[in-house]
C-alpha positions as a printed NumPy array, in Angstrom:
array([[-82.306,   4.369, -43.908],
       [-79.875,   5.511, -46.1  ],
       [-78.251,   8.351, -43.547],
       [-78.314,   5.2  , -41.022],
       [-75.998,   3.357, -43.7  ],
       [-73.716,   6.385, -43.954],
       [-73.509,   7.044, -40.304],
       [-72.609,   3.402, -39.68 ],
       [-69.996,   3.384, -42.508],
       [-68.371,   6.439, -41.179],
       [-68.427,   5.469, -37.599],
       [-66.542,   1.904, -39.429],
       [-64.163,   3.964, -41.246],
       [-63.459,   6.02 , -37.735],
       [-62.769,   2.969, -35.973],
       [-60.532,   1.163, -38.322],
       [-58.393,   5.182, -38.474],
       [-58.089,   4.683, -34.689],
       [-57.431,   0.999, -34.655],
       [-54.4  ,   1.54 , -37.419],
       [-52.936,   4.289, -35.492],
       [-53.111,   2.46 , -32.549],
       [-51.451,  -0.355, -34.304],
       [-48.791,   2.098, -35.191],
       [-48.497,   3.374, -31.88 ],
       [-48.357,   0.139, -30.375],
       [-45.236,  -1.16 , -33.061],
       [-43.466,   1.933, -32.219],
       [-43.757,   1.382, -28.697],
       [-42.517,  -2.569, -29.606],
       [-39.182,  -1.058, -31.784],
       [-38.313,   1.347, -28.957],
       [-38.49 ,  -0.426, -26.516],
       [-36.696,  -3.875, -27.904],
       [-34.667,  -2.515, -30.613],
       [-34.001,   1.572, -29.891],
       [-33.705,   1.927, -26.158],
       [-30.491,  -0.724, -25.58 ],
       [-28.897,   0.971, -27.948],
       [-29.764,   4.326, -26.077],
       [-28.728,   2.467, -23.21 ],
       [-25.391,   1.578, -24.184],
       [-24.744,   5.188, -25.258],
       [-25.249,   6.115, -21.438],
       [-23.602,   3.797, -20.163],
       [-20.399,   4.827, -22.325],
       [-20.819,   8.462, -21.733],
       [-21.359,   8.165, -18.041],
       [-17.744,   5.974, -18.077],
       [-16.401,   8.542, -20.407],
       [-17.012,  11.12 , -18.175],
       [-16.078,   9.225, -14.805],
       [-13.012,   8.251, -16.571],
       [-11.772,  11.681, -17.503],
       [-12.81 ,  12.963, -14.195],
       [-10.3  ,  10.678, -12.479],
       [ -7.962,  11.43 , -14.774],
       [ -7.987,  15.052, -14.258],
       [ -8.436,  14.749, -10.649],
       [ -5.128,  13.011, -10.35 ],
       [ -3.329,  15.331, -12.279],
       [ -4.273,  17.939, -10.143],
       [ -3.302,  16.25 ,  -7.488],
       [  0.148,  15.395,  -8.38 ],
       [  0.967,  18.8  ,  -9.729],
       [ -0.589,  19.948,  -6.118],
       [  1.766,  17.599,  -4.403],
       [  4.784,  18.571,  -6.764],
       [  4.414,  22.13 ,  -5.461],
       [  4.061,  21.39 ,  -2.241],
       [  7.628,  19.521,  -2.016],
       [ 10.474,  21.419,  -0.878],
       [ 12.954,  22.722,  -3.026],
       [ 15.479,  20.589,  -1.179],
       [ 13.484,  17.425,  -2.471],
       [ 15.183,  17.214,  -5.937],
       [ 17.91 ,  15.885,  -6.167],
       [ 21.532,  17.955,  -7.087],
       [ 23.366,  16.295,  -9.498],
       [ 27.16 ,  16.453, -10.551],
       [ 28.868,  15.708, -13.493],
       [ 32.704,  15.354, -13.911],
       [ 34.769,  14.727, -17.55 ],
       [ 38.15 ,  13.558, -16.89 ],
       [ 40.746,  13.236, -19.981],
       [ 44.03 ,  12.71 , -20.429],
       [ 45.998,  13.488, -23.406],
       [ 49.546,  12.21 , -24.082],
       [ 52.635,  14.046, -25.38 ],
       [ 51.121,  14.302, -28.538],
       [ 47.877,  15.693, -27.708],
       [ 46.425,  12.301, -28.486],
       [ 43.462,  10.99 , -26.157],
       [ 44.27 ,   8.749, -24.024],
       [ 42.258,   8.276, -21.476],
       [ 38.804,   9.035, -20.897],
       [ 36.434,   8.658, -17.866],
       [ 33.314,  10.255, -16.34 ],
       [ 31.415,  10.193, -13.361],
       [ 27.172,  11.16 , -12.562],
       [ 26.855,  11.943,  -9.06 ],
       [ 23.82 ,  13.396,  -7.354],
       [ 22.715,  13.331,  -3.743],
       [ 19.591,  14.758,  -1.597],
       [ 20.274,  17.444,   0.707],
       [ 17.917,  18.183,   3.85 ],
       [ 19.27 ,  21.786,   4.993],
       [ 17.514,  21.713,   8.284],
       [ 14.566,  20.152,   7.188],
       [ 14.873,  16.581,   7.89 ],
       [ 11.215,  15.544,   9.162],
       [  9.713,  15.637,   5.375],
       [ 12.199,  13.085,   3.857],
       [ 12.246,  10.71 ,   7.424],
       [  8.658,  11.02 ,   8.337],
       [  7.804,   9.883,   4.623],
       [ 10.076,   6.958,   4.509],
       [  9.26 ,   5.903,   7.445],
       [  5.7  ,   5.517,   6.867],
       [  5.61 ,   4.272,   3.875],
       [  8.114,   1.516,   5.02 ],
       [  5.338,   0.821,   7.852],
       [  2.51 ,   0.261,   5.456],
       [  4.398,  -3.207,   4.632],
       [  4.032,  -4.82 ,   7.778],
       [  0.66 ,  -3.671,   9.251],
       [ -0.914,  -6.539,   7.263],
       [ -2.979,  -9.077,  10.077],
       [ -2.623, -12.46 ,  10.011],
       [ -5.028, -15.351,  10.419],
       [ -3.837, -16.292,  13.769],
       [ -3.35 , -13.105,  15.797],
       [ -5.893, -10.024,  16.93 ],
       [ -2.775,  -7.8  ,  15.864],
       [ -0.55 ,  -7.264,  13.094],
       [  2.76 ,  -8.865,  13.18 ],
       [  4.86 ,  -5.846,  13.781],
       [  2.761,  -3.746,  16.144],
       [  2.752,   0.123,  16.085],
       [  4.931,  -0.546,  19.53 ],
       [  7.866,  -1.224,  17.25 ],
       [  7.498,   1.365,  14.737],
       [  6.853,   3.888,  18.01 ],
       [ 10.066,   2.876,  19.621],
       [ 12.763,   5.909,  19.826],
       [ 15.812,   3.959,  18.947],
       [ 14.929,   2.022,  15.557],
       [ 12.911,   6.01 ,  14.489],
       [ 15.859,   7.467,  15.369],
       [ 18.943,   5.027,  13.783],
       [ 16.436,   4.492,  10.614],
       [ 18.853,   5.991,   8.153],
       [ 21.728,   4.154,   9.523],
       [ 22.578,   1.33 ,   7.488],
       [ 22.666,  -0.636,  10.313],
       [ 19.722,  -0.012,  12.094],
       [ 18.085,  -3.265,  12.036],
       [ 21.088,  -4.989,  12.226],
       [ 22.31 ,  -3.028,  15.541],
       [ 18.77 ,  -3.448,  16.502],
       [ 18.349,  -7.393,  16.285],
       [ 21.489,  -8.056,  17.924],
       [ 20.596,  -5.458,  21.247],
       [ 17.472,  -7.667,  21.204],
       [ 19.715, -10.732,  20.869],
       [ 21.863,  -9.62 ,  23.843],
       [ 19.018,  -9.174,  25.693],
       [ 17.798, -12.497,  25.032],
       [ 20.35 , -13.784,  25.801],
       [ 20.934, -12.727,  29.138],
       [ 17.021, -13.36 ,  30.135],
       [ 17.335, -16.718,  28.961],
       [ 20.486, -17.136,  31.115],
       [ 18.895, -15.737,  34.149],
       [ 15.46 , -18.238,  33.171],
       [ 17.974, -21.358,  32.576],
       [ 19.388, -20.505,  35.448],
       [ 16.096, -20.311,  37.863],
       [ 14.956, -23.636,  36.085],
       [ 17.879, -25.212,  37.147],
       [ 17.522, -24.086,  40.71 ],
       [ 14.361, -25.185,  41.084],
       [ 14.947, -28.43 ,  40.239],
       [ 17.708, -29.069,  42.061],
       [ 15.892, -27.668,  45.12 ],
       [ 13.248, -30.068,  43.689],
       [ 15.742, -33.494,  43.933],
       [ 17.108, -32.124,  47.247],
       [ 13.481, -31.931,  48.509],
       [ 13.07 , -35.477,  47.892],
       [ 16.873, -36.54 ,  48.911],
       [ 17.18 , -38.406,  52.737],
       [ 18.255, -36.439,  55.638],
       [ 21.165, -38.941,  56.304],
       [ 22.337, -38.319,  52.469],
       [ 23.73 , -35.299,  51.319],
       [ 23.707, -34.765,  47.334],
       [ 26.59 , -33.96 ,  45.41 ],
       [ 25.745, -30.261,  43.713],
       [ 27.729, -28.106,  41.796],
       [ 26.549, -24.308,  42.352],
       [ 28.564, -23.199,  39.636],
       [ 26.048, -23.242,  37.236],
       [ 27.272, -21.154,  33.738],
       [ 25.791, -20.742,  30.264],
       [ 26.439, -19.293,  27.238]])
């Protein structure tokens, strides 16, 4: 009876051991996972935008100090600088006057600088609009020989627009001028036989 007592008492004391470190377990469990782990979290999430960060950084840094080797030596720019003085009888200054002056030279390379500017000027107008399939200046345009080839002319689009202008004009002349045929062939198609309309061929526009 008495080992019976002992045996139940220790088998007690077992279970309330287990039950207290389960308990333990359990709260630990609880803190980590409401309390520890967003903080873990957040440290991840930092370090992983830490890292991404630098990584772009570096990665455009190489790639600018890969492009700056890459550009001719003709690409910089040489640059001039003249002092001008004058002194009187005296040796007194007089006058004083300076000027900065620098300019790009291509040397026989002109395809880096033109090809560059010229793309990058296309980039602004190959944006679509709502109401056409197609940008509004079409890669026809940019493909043309003339404007590629007057580009660095100053006035390129000016000597452009009024070719286009002339041209205009003389297809609207030649249209005005079939309009107004037809219609008078039109009136004289409904005129009697016996009349005979009064028509001026000269027909001129502007």
């Amino acid at each position: 009876m008495y080992k019976k007592k002992f045996y139940q008492v220790r088998n007690l004391r077992i279970y309330l051991t287990f039950f207290k470190s389960t308990r333990k377990i359990f709260l630990f469990n609880f803190v980590l996972r409401d309390r520890i782990k967003p903080k873990i979290d957040r440290i991840m999430k930092r370090n992983i935008l830490v890292f991404v960060f630098s990584f772009a950084i570096i990665n455009v840094c190489m790639s600018q100090s890969s492009l700056d080797k890459n550009l001719p030596k003709n690409a910089n720019p040489q640059t001039n600088v003249e002092v001008n003085k004058e002194y009187d009888e005296n040796g007194n200054l007089t006058r004083y006057d300076s000027t900065y002056t620098y300019f790009y030279s291509s040397s026989g390379d002109e395809t880096f600088m033109n090809d560059s500017v010229f793309i990058d000027f296309q980039k602004h107008f190959n944006q679509p609009f709502g109401f056409a399939n197609e940008p509004f200046f079409n890669n026809r345009f940019f493909q043309d020989s003339i404007i590629e080839k007057n580009f660095n002319h100053d006035d390129c689009f000016e000597s452009q627009i009024k070719q286009n202008m002339e041209m205009f004009n003389i297809l609207y002349n030649e249209m005005m001028l079939e309009m107004e045929i037809f219609k008078r062939e039109s009136f004289e198609n409904q005129t009697p036989t016996n009349q005979t309309p009064k028509t001026n061929r000269n027909i001129t526009f502007m």
